[in-house]
């Protein structure tokens, strides 16, 4: 599998210029995708004359930030260097001290940032602090890729809600798969490992009670030879139909219900089915990204409430024909999608499209990047 930065595979165009080094910082950040919440994935490369002398990424919340690891590796070589960071360095004292101070103390001369940090505690203050200390700071290089990679964090920190993506497969004649329990694998092996890669990078994964009742899925990540982690299962069990011994009720599981049903002790219960409230609650639990799987009913509810942010559609080169009842997303009116990206995964075609833009901080006075070749 090619490397990922967020849900979308990066174009590899490495060069010793700024772009190549920022690309590398994005790849470093991608290594911790799904592991940093509630923090964002961030990568940093310190370079001298276009040569990387220090690299780092933020491995998880509570641990040092990306810049700290990169500066440690660069040591005294950081003096007079250029630092490439996928997110604006922080200026606040959080669980760790400000990265802006660390960059200043290390004597970094130039800083290239992909995207401004939407966290109100930072939001431009890191850049201003570094400029005030005399660093040459440029912002906006590969910003689009950084925004996709940080989409979940950006949305939660601004709106309180995790970013919601619905992933489904359909045939060439526009029919969603007759999903579980038939276990008809609509897509090929490449698409299947992409789906597990997604689970590996997503904080939580949601299904309706019907999917649990018919299929009893574990909703775990299965990727051979990789250090994987499982997303937190979120089960929408409105009327309390899911039995307590369902496989999804593993530690970390969350259930959303209107019923007075009792669930296993290790399950976090949210007793409302108002989607706004549910998402706010998930946000408070530090969940940045939520992946919807299963049939279209739950996804349709999110869509109608205006709370579905992204679609990932796998189109399989098969024709279902008559006889199979198609499943559709339900919406009263035409909905336009944007930023559509298409990618081939073996025999299947992946379409990634946005319903809502990713939170971006627009500050004309600080977002200016002009490509230049390092001397
Ligand atoms: C950076 N570099 O690698 C990351 C940043 O609680 P803390 O101390 O970990 O701070 C978390 C906040 O810092 C987070 O909300 C975001 O604004 C920023 N994340 N900043 O300079 C990093 N992960
Ligand atoms: Zn920091």
Short mmCIF file of C-alpha atoms and ligand atoms in Angstrom, two decimals:
data_model
loop_
_atom_site.label_atom_id
_atom_site.label_comp_id
_atom_site.label_asym_id
_atom_site.label_seq_id
_atom_site.Cartn_x
_atom_site.Cartn_y
_atom_site.Cartn_z
CA UNK A 1 0.00 0.00 0.00
CA UNK A 2 1.25 3.50 -0.76
CA UNK A 3 1.67 5.79 2.24
CA UNK A 4 -1.30 7.74 3.51
CA UNK A 5 -1.82 11.17 4.92
CA UNK A 6 -5.29 11.02 6.26
CA UNK A 7 -7.79 9.21 4.15
CA UNK A 8 -6.23 10.15 0.88
CA UNK A 9 -3.03 8.75 -0.53
CA UNK A 10 -0.37 11.36 -1.11
CA UNK A 11 1.19 12.10 -4.43
CA UNK A 12 4.84 11.37 -4.03
CA UNK A 13 6.89 14.08 -5.60
CA UNK A 14 9.91 14.22 -3.38
CA UNK A 15 12.48 16.85 -4.14
CA UNK A 16 15.00 18.55 -1.90
CA UNK A 17 12.93 21.73 -2.08
CA UNK A 18 10.44 23.02 0.44
CA UNK A 19 7.61 20.95 -1.00
CA UNK A 20 9.47 17.67 -0.60
CA UNK A 21 10.42 18.44 2.97
CA UNK A 22 6.88 19.43 3.92
CA UNK A 23 5.66 16.28 2.19
CA UNK A 24 7.97 14.34 4.47
CA UNK A 25 6.63 16.15 7.53
CA UNK A 26 3.10 15.14 6.46
CA UNK A 27 4.21 11.53 6.08
CA UNK A 28 5.73 11.62 9.57
CA UNK A 29 2.48 12.99 10.99
CA UNK A 30 0.53 10.25 9.22
CA UNK A 31 2.37 7.63 11.24
CA UNK A 32 0.43 8.64 14.33
CA UNK A 33 -2.97 9.08 12.68
CA UNK A 34 -5.67 7.75 14.97
CA UNK A 35 -3.32 7.79 17.95
CA UNK A 36 -3.08 11.47 18.90
CA UNK A 37 -6.64 12.40 19.80
CA UNK A 38 -7.79 14.75 21.16
CA UNK A 39 -4.63 16.26 19.70
CA UNK A 40 -3.92 16.56 15.97
CA UNK A 41 -1.38 14.48 14.06
CA UNK A 42 1.65 16.74 13.47
CA UNK A 43 4.98 16.16 11.75
CA UNK A 44 8.18 18.22 11.71
CA UNK A 45 11.39 18.17 9.66
CA UNK A 46 14.43 20.35 10.45
CA UNK A 47 16.59 20.92 7.38
CA UNK A 48 19.90 22.53 6.54
CA UNK A 49 20.53 23.35 2.85
CA UNK A 50 17.53 21.18 1.92
CA UNK A 51 18.89 18.19 3.85
CA UNK A 52 16.87 16.80 6.76
CA UNK A 53 18.87 16.81 10.01
CA UNK A 54 15.99 16.14 12.41
CA UNK A 55 12.58 14.52 12.11
CA UNK A 56 9.72 14.06 14.52
CA UNK A 57 6.02 13.55 14.97
CA UNK A 58 3.57 13.88 17.83
CA UNK A 59 2.99 10.27 18.94
CA UNK A 60 0.06 10.79 21.34
CA UNK A 61 -1.56 13.34 23.64
CA UNK A 62 0.56 14.01 26.72
CA UNK A 63 3.80 13.25 24.93
CA UNK A 64 6.08 15.93 23.44
CA UNK A 65 5.04 17.69 20.26
CA UNK A 66 6.55 16.97 16.83
CA UNK A 67 8.95 19.93 16.97
CA UNK A 68 10.54 18.68 20.20
CA UNK A 69 11.49 15.32 18.70
CA UNK A 70 12.84 16.93 15.52
CA UNK A 71 14.88 19.49 17.49
CA UNK A 72 16.30 16.77 19.72
CA UNK A 73 17.51 14.84 16.69
CA UNK A 74 18.95 17.96 15.01
CA UNK A 75 20.83 19.04 18.15
CA UNK A 76 23.20 21.95 17.45
CA UNK A 77 22.49 21.67 13.70
CA UNK A 78 19.15 23.37 14.36
CA UNK A 79 20.95 26.72 14.61
CA UNK A 80 20.29 28.63 11.37
CA UNK A 81 18.11 25.79 9.98
CA UNK A 82 14.68 25.75 8.37
CA UNK A 83 11.88 23.94 10.23
CA UNK A 84 8.93 22.45 8.32
CA UNK A 85 5.87 21.85 10.49
CA UNK A 86 2.47 20.59 9.34
CA UNK A 87 0.68 22.69 11.99
CA UNK A 88 1.50 26.08 13.44
CA UNK A 89 3.80 25.59 16.47
CA UNK A 90 1.95 26.10 19.74
CA UNK A 91 2.45 29.19 21.88
CA UNK A 92 0.58 28.05 24.97
CA UNK A 93 1.46 25.97 28.00
CA UNK A 94 -0.68 22.84 27.64
CA UNK A 95 0.34 19.37 28.71
CA UNK A 96 3.74 20.38 27.28
CA UNK A 97 5.62 23.72 27.04
CA UNK A 98 5.26 25.95 23.94
CA UNK A 99 6.99 24.71 20.78
CA UNK A 100 7.44 28.29 19.60
CA UNK A 101 9.85 28.86 22.53
CA UNK A 102 11.74 25.65 21.75
CA UNK A 103 12.24 26.69 18.11
CA UNK A 104 13.43 30.15 19.15
CA UNK A 105 15.86 28.78 21.75
CA UNK A 106 17.29 26.29 19.26
CA UNK A 107 18.09 29.15 16.88
CA UNK A 108 15.91 28.07 13.95
CA UNK A 109 16.11 30.78 11.27
CA UNK A 110 13.20 30.01 9.00
CA UNK A 111 9.89 28.26 9.62
CA UNK A 112 7.53 26.85 6.98
CA UNK A 113 4.06 25.96 8.23
CA UNK A 114 1.39 24.03 6.34
CA UNK A 115 -1.69 25.19 8.27
CA UNK A 116 -2.60 27.61 11.04
CA UNK A 117 -3.74 25.95 14.30
CA UNK A 118 -7.50 26.55 14.74
CA UNK A 119 -7.18 25.96 18.51
CA UNK A 120 -8.25 29.33 20.00
CA UNK A 121 -5.33 29.05 22.45
CA UNK A 122 -2.94 29.23 19.47
CA UNK A 123 -4.68 30.49 16.26
CA UNK A 124 -1.90 32.67 14.87
CA UNK A 125 -0.23 33.49 18.17
CA UNK A 126 2.52 30.91 17.59
CA UNK A 127 3.35 32.43 14.22
CA UNK A 128 3.27 35.98 15.58
CA UNK A 129 5.55 35.02 18.45
CA UNK A 130 8.07 33.42 16.10
CA UNK A 131 8.01 36.38 13.73
CA UNK A 132 8.48 38.75 16.64
CA UNK A 133 11.56 36.72 17.64
CA UNK A 134 13.03 37.33 14.18
CA UNK A 135 12.31 34.05 12.40
CA UNK A 136 11.24 34.16 8.79
CA UNK A 137 7.84 32.44 8.87
CA UNK A 138 5.89 31.28 5.83
CA UNK A 139 2.46 29.68 5.99
CA UNK A 140 0.33 27.66 3.58
CA UNK A 141 2.67 25.15 1.93
CA UNK A 142 0.68 21.95 1.13
CA UNK A 143 -2.10 23.40 3.23
CA UNK A 144 -4.80 21.33 1.50
CA UNK A 145 -3.11 18.06 2.42
CA UNK A 146 -2.57 19.22 5.99
CA UNK A 147 -6.22 20.25 6.29
CA UNK A 148 -7.38 16.78 5.22
CA UNK A 149 -4.94 15.13 7.59
CA UNK A 150 -6.04 17.32 10.52
CA UNK A 151 -9.72 17.54 9.52
CA UNK A 152 -11.05 15.76 12.61
CA UNK A 153 -9.04 17.78 15.12
CA UNK A 154 -9.83 21.04 13.33
CA UNK A 155 -13.57 20.38 13.39
CA UNK A 156 -13.70 19.26 17.02
CA UNK A 157 -11.62 22.15 18.31
CA UNK A 158 -13.87 24.69 16.51
CA UNK A 159 -17.36 23.11 16.72
CA UNK A 160 -17.02 20.54 19.51
CA UNK A 161 -18.10 17.81 17.08
CA UNK A 162 -15.94 15.09 15.52
CA UNK A 163 -15.75 14.93 11.74
CA UNK A 164 -18.18 12.34 10.40
CA UNK A 165 -17.43 10.22 7.33
CA UNK A 166 -19.72 7.63 5.77
CA UNK A 167 -17.99 4.83 3.94
CA UNK A 168 -19.91 2.45 1.73
CA UNK A 169 -19.53 0.23 -1.30
CA UNK A 170 -21.78 0.09 -4.33
CA UNK A 171 -22.01 -1.67 -7.64
CA UNK A 172 -21.56 -0.06 -11.03
CA UNK A 173 -25.33 0.04 -11.41
CA UNK A 174 -25.57 2.22 -8.33
CA UNK A 175 -26.73 -0.27 -5.74
CA UNK A 176 -25.26 -0.50 -2.30
CA UNK A 177 -24.24 -4.00 -1.40
CA UNK A 178 -26.71 -6.34 0.18
CA UNK A 179 -24.61 -5.90 3.26
CA UNK A 180 -24.12 -8.34 6.08
CA UNK A 181 -25.16 -11.05 6.90
CA UNK A 182 -24.67 -12.26 3.34
CA UNK A 183 -20.99 -11.38 3.59
CA UNK A 184 -20.90 -10.78 -0.11
CA UNK A 185 -17.57 -9.06 -0.45
CA UNK A 186 -18.37 -6.47 -3.03
CA UNK A 187 -14.86 -5.09 -3.22
CA UNK A 188 -11.42 -6.55 -3.87
CA UNK A 189 -8.48 -7.07 -1.48
CA UNK A 190 -6.95 -3.60 -2.03
CA UNK A 191 -10.19 -1.90 -1.08
CA UNK A 192 -10.58 -4.15 1.92
CA UNK A 193 -7.15 -3.30 3.27
CA UNK A 194 -7.90 0.38 2.63
CA UNK A 195 -10.97 0.01 4.84
CA UNK A 196 -8.87 -1.50 7.62
CA UNK A 197 -6.30 1.27 7.16
CA UNK A 198 -9.16 3.71 7.65
CA UNK A 199 -10.26 1.98 10.85
CA UNK A 200 -6.66 2.09 12.00
CA UNK A 201 -6.63 5.89 11.55
CA UNK A 202 -10.13 6.71 12.84
CA UNK A 203 -10.97 7.39 16.48
CA UNK A 204 -14.42 5.82 16.49
CA UNK A 205 -16.58 3.73 14.24
CA UNK A 206 -20.38 3.79 14.33
CA UNK A 207 -22.98 1.23 13.32
CA UNK A 208 -26.69 0.82 13.89
CA UNK A 209 -28.21 -1.91 16.03
CA UNK A 210 -29.43 -3.74 12.93
CA UNK A 211 -25.86 -4.30 11.76
CA UNK A 212 -24.90 -5.64 15.20
CA UNK A 213 -27.96 -7.91 15.40
CA UNK A 214 -27.48 -9.44 11.98
CA UNK A 215 -23.69 -9.64 11.83
CA UNK A 216 -22.25 -9.32 15.38
CA UNK A 217 -19.16 -7.51 14.01
CA UNK A 218 -16.07 -6.88 16.15
CA UNK A 219 -15.27 -3.60 14.33
CA UNK A 220 -11.58 -4.15 14.89
CA UNK A 221 -8.63 -3.30 12.64
CA UNK A 222 -7.08 -6.22 10.81
CA UNK A 223 -3.88 -5.46 8.91
CA UNK A 224 -1.19 -8.05 8.67
CA UNK A 225 2.29 -7.26 9.96
CA UNK A 226 1.33 -3.83 11.26
CA UNK A 227 1.05 -2.27 14.67
CA UNK A 228 -2.67 -1.53 14.55
CA UNK A 229 -5.13 -0.03 16.96
CA UNK A 230 -8.89 -0.47 17.10
CA UNK A 231 -11.34 2.40 16.85
CA UNK A 232 -13.86 2.84 19.66
CA UNK A 233 -17.15 1.25 18.62
CA UNK A 234 -20.21 3.51 18.81
CA UNK A 235 -23.45 1.53 18.65
CA UNK A 236 -26.67 3.34 17.87
CA UNK A 237 -29.13 1.20 19.82
CA UNK A 238 -32.15 3.50 20.07
CA UNK A 239 -34.57 1.04 21.61
CA UNK A 240 -32.05 -1.13 23.46
CA UNK A 241 -32.14 -4.24 21.27
CA UNK A 242 -28.45 -5.20 21.27
CA UNK A 243 -27.66 -8.14 23.57
CA UNK A 244 -25.04 -7.59 26.29
CA UNK A 245 -22.78 -10.31 24.86
CA UNK A 246 -22.39 -8.60 21.45
CA UNK A 247 -18.74 -8.53 20.29
CA UNK A 248 -18.79 -4.73 19.93
CA UNK A 249 -19.18 -4.28 23.68
CA UNK A 250 -15.44 -4.41 24.24
CA UNK A 251 -13.65 -1.92 26.54
CA UNK A 252 -13.93 1.57 25.09
CA UNK A 253 -17.31 0.89 23.47
CA UNK A 254 -19.95 3.62 23.48
CA UNK A 255 -23.67 3.03 23.10
CA UNK A 256 -26.25 5.61 22.09
CA UNK A 257 -29.78 4.83 23.26
CA UNK A 258 -33.13 6.24 24.33
CA UNK A 259 -33.92 3.07 26.28
CA UNK A 260 -33.31 2.32 29.95
CA UNK A 261 -31.47 -0.85 28.97
CA UNK A 262 -28.47 -1.79 31.11
CA UNK A 263 -25.23 -2.44 29.29
CA UNK A 264 -21.94 -4.08 30.31
CA UNK A 265 -19.95 -2.05 32.85
CA UNK A 266 -17.12 -1.10 30.49
CA UNK A 267 -19.56 0.51 28.03
CA UNK A 268 -20.03 4.30 28.02
CA UNK A 269 -23.75 5.00 27.64
CA UNK A 270 -25.11 8.17 25.99
CA UNK A 271 -28.84 8.39 26.77
CA UNK A 272 -30.04 10.62 23.95
CA UNK A 273 -30.35 10.03 20.25
CA UNK A 274 -30.29 13.72 19.29
CA UNK A 275 -27.37 13.62 16.86
CA UNK A 276 -26.10 17.11 17.74
CA UNK A 277 -25.94 16.14 21.41
CA UNK A 278 -24.43 12.75 20.65
CA UNK A 279 -21.64 14.32 18.59
CA UNK A 280 -20.94 16.95 21.24
CA UNK A 281 -20.66 14.15 23.79
CA UNK A 282 -18.27 12.21 21.55
CA UNK A 283 -16.24 15.40 21.11
CA UNK A 284 -15.99 15.74 24.89
CA UNK A 285 -14.62 12.19 25.00
CA UNK A 286 -11.79 13.45 22.77
CA UNK A 287 -13.03 11.79 19.59
CA UNK A 288 -11.89 13.74 16.53
CA UNK A 289 -13.13 11.44 13.79
CA UNK A 290 -16.15 9.17 13.46
CA UNK A 291 -16.52 6.66 10.64
CA UNK A 292 -20.00 5.42 9.82
CA UNK A 293 -20.21 1.89 8.50
CA UNK A 294 -23.08 -0.42 7.74
CA UNK A 295 -26.31 0.29 5.90
CA UNK A 296 -27.57 3.73 4.82
CA UNK A 297 -30.18 4.33 7.53
CA UNK A 298 -27.89 5.77 10.18
CA UNK A 299 -25.88 7.71 7.60
CA UNK A 300 -29.12 9.16 6.20
CA UNK A 301 -30.01 10.51 9.63
CA UNK A 302 -26.65 12.27 9.86
CA UNK A 303 -27.06 13.53 6.30
CA UNK A 304 -30.53 14.95 6.92
CA UNK A 305 -29.34 16.64 10.11
CA UNK A 306 -26.53 18.29 8.13
CA UNK A 307 -23.99 16.43 10.27
CA UNK A 308 -22.35 14.23 7.64
CA UNK A 309 -19.07 15.79 6.53
CA UNK A 310 -17.44 13.38 4.10
CA UNK A 311 -18.26 10.45 1.87
CA UNK A 312 -15.95 7.62 0.88
CA UNK A 313 -17.57 5.54 -1.82
CA UNK A 314 -16.07 2.37 -3.20
CA UNK A 315 -17.40 1.50 -6.61
CA UNK A 316 -17.01 -2.13 -7.54
CA UNK A 317 -17.03 -3.18 -11.22
CA UNK A 318 -20.04 -5.44 -10.79
CA UNK A 319 -23.63 -5.23 -11.90
CA UNK A 320 -26.18 -6.25 -9.35
CA UNK A 321 -29.07 -6.31 -11.80
CA UNK A 322 -32.71 -6.62 -10.91
CA UNK A 323 -33.88 -8.78 -8.07
CA UNK A 324 -31.70 -7.08 -5.50
CA UNK A 325 -33.36 -4.24 -3.69
CA UNK A 326 -31.14 -1.18 -3.81
CA UNK A 327 -30.27 0.73 -0.67
CA UNK A 328 -30.02 4.49 -0.83
CA UNK A 329 -29.06 7.46 1.22
CA UNK A 330 -32.22 9.35 2.02
CA UNK A 331 -32.33 13.10 1.48
CA UNK A 332 -35.21 15.40 0.53
CA UNK A 333 -33.19 17.48 -1.90
CA UNK A 334 -30.16 17.46 -4.17
CA UNK A 335 -26.88 17.78 -2.29
CA UNK A 336 -23.74 18.94 -4.05
CA UNK A 337 -20.37 17.54 -3.05
CA UNK A 338 -17.01 19.27 -3.33
CA UNK A 339 -13.29 18.58 -3.45
CA UNK A 340 -13.98 15.29 -5.18
CA UNK A 341 -10.95 13.00 -5.45
CA UNK A 342 -10.86 9.72 -7.32
CA UNK A 343 -8.39 6.94 -6.79
CA UNK A 344 -8.07 3.40 -8.12
CA UNK A 345 -7.76 0.61 -5.55
CA UNK A 346 -7.17 -2.55 -7.57
CA UNK A 347 -10.39 -3.27 -9.46
CA UNK A 348 -12.38 -0.80 -7.37
CA UNK A 349 -12.66 2.96 -7.61
CA UNK A 350 -12.59 5.09 -4.49
CA UNK A 351 -14.35 8.43 -4.52
CA UNK A 352 -13.72 10.84 -1.67
CA UNK A 353 -15.94 13.91 -1.48
CA UNK A 354 -16.72 16.57 1.09
CA UNK A 355 -20.15 17.80 2.14
CA UNK A 356 -18.65 20.47 4.38
CA UNK A 357 -15.39 22.34 4.12
CA UNK A 358 -12.61 21.61 6.58
CA UNK A 359 -12.15 24.28 9.25
CA UNK A 360 -9.47 26.65 8.06
CA UNK A 361 -8.05 29.72 9.73
CA UNK A 362 -7.77 32.50 7.20
CA UNK A 363 -5.46 35.27 8.30
CA UNK A 364 -4.18 37.09 5.22
CA UNK A 365 -1.50 38.81 7.29
CA UNK A 366 0.05 35.51 8.32
CA UNK A 367 -0.75 33.09 5.51
CA UNK A 368 1.76 33.75 2.78
CA UNK A 369 4.04 31.18 1.28
CA UNK A 370 6.15 31.66 -1.84
CA UNK A 371 7.98 28.65 -3.20
CA UNK A 372 11.71 29.16 -3.20
CA UNK A 373 14.63 26.80 -3.53
CA UNK A 374 16.83 26.50 -0.45
CA UNK A 375 20.37 27.68 -0.91
C1 LIG B 1 2.39 21.72 18.07
N1 LIG B 1 2.99 20.57 17.73
O1 LIG B 1 2.99 18.36 17.52
C2 LIG B 1 1.01 19.37 18.24
C3 LIG B 1 0.36 20.60 18.53
O2 LIG B 1 -1.95 19.46 25.51
P1 LIG B 1 -0.78 19.70 24.64
O3 LIG B 1 0.33 20.40 25.29
O4 LIG B 1 -0.32 18.44 23.96
O5 LIG B 1 -1.28 20.69 23.50
C4 LIG B 1 -2.25 20.29 22.60
C5 LIG B 1 -2.54 21.40 21.62
O6 LIG B 1 -1.34 21.77 20.93
C6 LIG B 1 -3.51 20.95 20.54
O7 LIG B 1 -4.83 21.25 20.87
C7 LIG B 1 -3.04 21.76 19.35
O8 LIG B 1 -3.54 23.07 19.41
C8 LIG B 1 -1.54 21.80 19.54
N2 LIG B 1 -0.94 20.63 18.91
N3 LIG B 1 1.07 21.74 18.41
O9 LIG B 1 3.04 22.76 18.09
C9 LIG B 1 2.37 19.38 17.81
N4 LIG B 1 0.35 18.19 18.38
ZN1 LIG B 2 3.65 22.41 20.48
#
